Amino acid sequence: GAVVSQHPSRVICKSGTSVKIECRSLDFQATTMFWYRQFPKQSLMLMATSNEGSKATYEQGVEKDKFLINHASLTLSTLTVTSAHPEDSSFYICSASRTGYIEPQHFGDGTRLSIL
Amino acid sequence: QKEVEQNSGPLSVPEGAIASLNCTYSDRGSQSFFWYRQYSGKSPELIMFIYSNGDKEDGRFTAQLNKASQYVSLLIRDSQPSDSATYLCAVNMRNTGGFKTIFGAGTRLFVKA
């Protein structure tokens, strides 16, 4: 159990394009979903936390107008990178938790985003 | 002091040995502790979670928690080359408005065949 599906797994697109990444909890309801970014050989960096039906909480330094997060249901959250530029190229990973803090986070397989 | 500290390694052990990974945390009120494994280029996967003081065993993995000393460890018995990865310690800590999961920077483990 506790499977999280993330799609797409890889995106290559031109600068200025907006990219949407989907994160779905397949066999459980996720009260809270998280979005991370990870650059090569660096630690996970939390971008934002989202609870179903409410606005996402962004970490300091993360532009909420650039990284749009929607958590419309207990099984789906989306991250849209708007007007992406080469510096946005990174590995984006979502995770989901039943309760948000007591129970573990379960991670999707990640999306490798390359902006040309 | 970092909220969750791990030795970055690399920790190198021979195949068949016990690998011991350690983690300390700053918030005495923390309630939940997790170990994740991350292979290069992949996302983290949950290995163990522990909530109470003492040991918790699952196959070749044992998580140990000592809340008084604020440390949590992961032992991997009979280490295999396939265990070579970065191991992330994660702790749920009190935060304004609730709790937050803080990840350590990870310890790189190499198991030599």
Short mmCIF file of C-alpha atoms in Angstrom, two decimals:
data_model
loop_
_atom_site.label_atom_id
_atom_site.label_comp_id
_atom_site.label_asym_id
_atom_site.label_seq_id
_atom_site.Cartn_x
_atom_site.Cartn_y
_atom_site.Cartn_z
CA GLY A 1 0.00 0.00 0.00
CA ALA A 2 0.81 3.73 0.05
CA VAL A 3 1.60 4.16 -3.62
CA VAL A 4 2.16 7.63 -5.05
CA SER A 5 2.16 8.13 -8.79
CA GLN A 6 3.87 11.13 -10.35
CA HIS A 7 3.54 12.09 -13.99
CA PRO A 8 5.30 12.85 -16.25
CA SER A 9 8.62 11.28 -15.33
CA ARG A 10 10.58 13.48 -17.68
CA VAL A 11 9.92 16.73 -19.48
CA ILE A 12 12.11 18.54 -21.98
CA CYS A 13 10.73 21.82 -23.26
CA LYS A 14 11.64 25.27 -24.47
CA SER A 15 12.18 28.28 -22.27
CA GLY A 16 8.93 30.15 -21.59
CA THR A 17 6.76 27.03 -21.56
CA SER A 18 4.55 26.21 -18.59
CA VAL A 19 4.78 22.65 -17.30
CA LYS A 20 2.24 20.81 -15.16
CA ILE A 21 3.24 17.88 -12.96
CA GLU A 22 0.63 15.60 -11.41
CA CYS A 23 0.91 13.72 -8.14
CA ARG A 24 -1.67 11.09 -7.21
CA SER A 25 -2.04 8.90 -4.15
CA LEU A 26 -3.37 5.66 -5.63
CA ASP A 27 -4.47 3.63 -2.64
CA PHE A 28 -4.92 6.11 0.20
CA GLN A 29 -6.32 9.53 0.87
CA ALA A 30 -3.63 12.14 1.38
CA THR A 31 -4.50 14.95 3.74
CA THR A 32 -1.21 16.61 2.95
CA MET A 33 1.00 16.59 -0.11
CA PHE A 34 4.48 18.02 -0.41
CA TRP A 35 6.55 19.26 -3.32
CA TYR A 36 10.33 19.08 -3.30
CA ARG A 37 13.10 20.07 -5.66
CA GLN A 38 16.49 18.44 -5.76
CA PHE A 39 19.56 19.53 -7.69
CA PRO A 40 22.28 16.99 -8.52
CA LYS A 41 24.20 15.78 -5.46
CA GLN A 42 22.23 18.12 -3.19
CA SER A 43 19.66 17.60 -0.46
CA LEU A 44 15.92 17.58 -0.88
CA MET A 45 14.54 21.08 -0.73
CA LEU A 46 10.94 21.49 0.36
CA MET A 47 9.12 23.93 -1.89
CA ALA A 48 5.62 23.86 -0.49
CA THR A 49 3.10 21.96 1.57
CA SER A 50 -0.48 21.62 0.43
CA ASN A 51 -3.59 20.49 2.23
CA GLU A 52 -6.67 19.40 0.34
CA GLY A 53 -8.99 22.28 -0.35
CA SER A 54 -6.76 25.04 0.98
CA LYS A 55 -3.98 27.20 -0.33
CA ALA A 56 -0.47 25.82 -0.34
CA THR A 57 2.11 27.00 2.17
CA TYR A 58 5.30 27.95 0.38
CA GLU A 59 8.79 27.85 1.85
CA GLN A 60 10.80 31.01 2.07
CA GLY A 61 12.33 31.96 -1.25
CA VAL A 62 9.91 29.92 -3.37
CA GLU A 63 7.86 32.11 -5.71
CA LYS A 64 4.21 31.19 -5.39
CA ASP A 65 3.33 32.87 -8.68
CA LYS A 66 5.92 30.82 -10.51
CA PHE A 67 5.21 27.47 -8.86
CA LEU A 68 1.43 27.09 -8.77
CA ILE A 69 0.16 24.31 -6.57
CA ASN A 70 -3.36 22.94 -6.59
CA HIS A 71 -4.63 20.24 -4.21
CA ALA A 72 -8.19 19.83 -5.39
CA SER A 73 -8.89 16.40 -3.94
CA LEU A 74 -7.54 13.98 -1.35
CA THR A 75 -5.77 12.04 -4.07
CA LEU A 76 -4.46 14.66 -6.47
CA SER A 77 -2.09 17.60 -6.30
CA THR A 78 -0.54 19.44 -9.23
CA LEU A 79 2.50 21.66 -9.55
CA THR A 80 2.66 24.03 -12.50
CA VAL A 81 5.97 25.66 -13.30
CA THR A 82 4.94 28.79 -15.16
CA SER A 83 7.12 30.36 -17.86
CA ALA A 84 9.94 27.96 -17.09
CA HIS A 85 13.54 29.00 -17.66
CA PRO A 86 16.77 26.96 -17.76
CA GLU A 87 17.44 27.68 -14.08
CA ASP A 88 14.19 25.86 -13.24
CA SER A 89 15.68 22.64 -14.60
CA SER A 90 15.74 20.21 -11.70
CA PHE A 91 14.33 16.99 -10.26
CA TYR A 92 10.86 17.68 -8.81
CA ILE A 93 9.47 15.16 -6.37
CA CYS A 94 6.08 15.00 -4.71
CA SER A 95 5.14 13.11 -1.59
CA ALA A 96 1.88 12.40 0.19
CA SER A 97 0.92 11.67 3.76
CA ARG A 98 -2.32 10.46 5.28
CA THR A 99 -2.10 12.78 8.24
CA GLY A 100 0.62 15.27 7.46
CA TYR A 101 3.07 14.69 10.27
CA ILE A 102 2.61 11.61 12.41
CA GLU A 103 2.62 9.17 9.51
CA PRO A 104 5.40 8.94 6.93
CA GLN A 105 5.53 10.67 3.60
CA HIS A 106 5.38 8.43 0.57
CA PHE A 107 7.22 9.71 -2.47
CA GLY A 108 6.41 9.68 -6.15
CA ASP A 109 9.09 8.67 -8.64
CA GLY A 110 9.91 12.29 -9.44
CA THR A 111 9.88 14.40 -12.59
CA ARG A 112 13.09 15.38 -14.28
CA LEU A 113 12.52 18.79 -15.86
CA SER A 114 14.93 20.11 -18.48
CA ILE A 115 14.35 23.57 -19.91
CA LEU A 116 16.28 24.35 -23.07
CA GLN B 1 22.92 23.52 15.24
CA LYS B 2 21.04 21.89 12.39
CA GLU B 3 17.60 20.55 13.22
CA VAL B 4 18.43 17.08 11.90
CA GLU B 5 22.08 16.13 11.60
CA GLN B 6 23.65 13.22 9.82
CA ASN B 7 27.23 12.42 8.96
CA SER B 8 27.46 12.95 5.21
CA GLY B 9 29.88 10.07 4.80
CA PRO B 10 30.67 8.28 2.69
CA LEU B 11 30.40 5.29 4.98
CA SER B 12 32.09 2.30 3.44
CA VAL B 13 31.48 -1.24 4.71
CA PRO B 14 32.34 -4.66 3.26
CA GLU B 15 29.62 -6.92 2.00
CA GLY B 16 28.07 -8.91 4.82
CA ALA B 17 28.99 -6.41 7.52
CA ILE B 18 26.66 -4.30 9.66
CA ALA B 19 26.23 -0.72 8.52
CA SER B 20 25.35 1.76 11.27
CA LEU B 21 23.82 5.08 10.33
CA ASN B 22 23.20 7.75 12.92
CA CYS B 23 21.05 10.85 13.18
CA THR B 24 20.55 13.47 15.89
CA TYR B 25 17.74 15.97 16.15
CA SER B 26 17.17 19.19 18.03
CA ASP B 27 13.49 19.18 19.12
CA ARG B 28 12.74 17.10 22.23
CA GLY B 29 9.05 17.22 21.36
CA SER B 30 9.50 15.26 18.13
CA GLN B 31 7.17 12.28 17.87
CA SER B 32 7.83 10.55 14.57
CA PHE B 33 11.09 9.39 13.02
CA PHE B 34 11.69 7.97 9.57
CA TRP B 35 14.47 6.49 7.50
CA TYR B 36 14.42 6.77 3.72
CA ARG B 37 16.76 5.31 1.12
CA GLN B 38 17.54 7.26 -2.03
CA TYR B 39 19.42 5.76 -4.95
CA SER B 40 21.24 8.17 -7.24
CA GLY B 41 18.82 9.82 -9.64
CA LYS B 42 15.77 8.33 -7.93
CA SER B 43 13.27 9.57 -5.39
CA PRO B 44 13.41 8.55 -1.70
CA GLU B 45 11.69 5.38 -0.56
CA LEU B 46 10.55 4.70 3.00
CA ILE B 47 12.48 1.99 4.82
CA MET B 48 11.44 2.30 8.45
CA PHE B 49 9.51 4.47 10.82
CA ILE B 50 9.66 4.48 14.61
CA TYR B 51 7.65 6.32 17.22
CA SER B 52 8.69 4.77 20.57
CA ASN B 53 11.99 4.44 22.38
CA GLY B 54 13.85 1.22 21.72
CA ASP B 55 14.43 -0.98 18.71
CA LYS B 56 12.21 -1.82 15.79
CA GLU B 57 13.25 -4.58 13.43
CA ASP B 58 12.14 -5.24 9.86
CA GLY B 59 14.11 -7.86 8.00
CA ARG B 60 17.75 -6.80 7.79
CA PHE B 61 16.92 -3.31 9.08
CA THR B 62 16.70 -2.17 12.70
CA ALA B 63 15.76 1.34 13.72
CA GLN B 64 16.79 2.48 17.18
CA LEU B 65 15.34 5.50 18.96
CA ASN B 66 16.57 7.20 22.11
CA LYS B 67 14.47 10.27 22.82
CA ALA B 68 16.43 11.23 25.95
CA SER B 69 19.61 11.50 23.89
CA GLN B 70 17.75 12.77 20.83
CA TYR B 71 19.19 10.31 18.40
CA VAL B 72 17.86 7.75 16.02
CA SER B 73 19.91 5.17 14.18
CA LEU B 74 19.51 2.61 11.42
CA LEU B 75 21.38 -0.68 11.40
CA ILE B 76 21.63 -2.71 8.22
CA ARG B 77 22.69 -6.29 8.83
CA ASP B 78 24.35 -8.45 6.18
CA SER B 79 24.94 -5.40 4.00
CA GLN B 80 24.70 -5.97 0.26
CA PRO B 81 26.11 -3.93 -2.63
CA SER B 82 22.49 -3.12 -3.52
CA ASP B 83 22.23 -1.27 -0.19
CA SER B 84 24.65 1.35 -1.54
CA ALA B 85 22.62 4.55 -1.53
CA THR B 86 22.05 7.75 0.42
CA TYR B 87 20.07 7.26 3.61
CA LEU B 88 17.91 10.13 4.79
CA CYS B 89 16.80 10.58 8.37
CA ALA B 90 13.54 12.54 8.78
CA VAL B 91 12.00 13.86 11.97
CA ASN B 92 8.65 15.48 12.59
CA MET B 93 9.15 18.60 14.66
CA ARG B 94 6.94 21.22 16.17
CA ASN B 95 6.51 24.28 14.00
CA THR B 96 4.39 27.40 14.19
CA GLY B 97 0.94 26.19 13.30
CA GLY B 98 1.67 22.52 13.76
CA PHE B 99 4.40 20.11 12.80
CA LYS B 100 6.92 19.91 10.01
CA THR B 101 9.02 17.06 8.65
CA ILE B 102 12.69 17.94 8.59
CA PHE B 103 15.04 15.83 6.49
CA GLY B 104 18.71 15.40 7.21
CA ALA B 105 21.18 15.92 4.39
CA GLY B 106 21.74 12.18 4.17
CA THR B 107 24.57 9.70 4.68
CA ARG B 108 26.08 8.05 1.62
CA LEU B 109 26.67 4.34 2.14
CA PHE B 110 28.96 2.20 -0.01
CA VAL B 111 28.89 -1.55 0.40
CA LYS B 112 31.98 -3.11 -1.16
CA ALA B 113 31.60 -6.50 -2.81
#
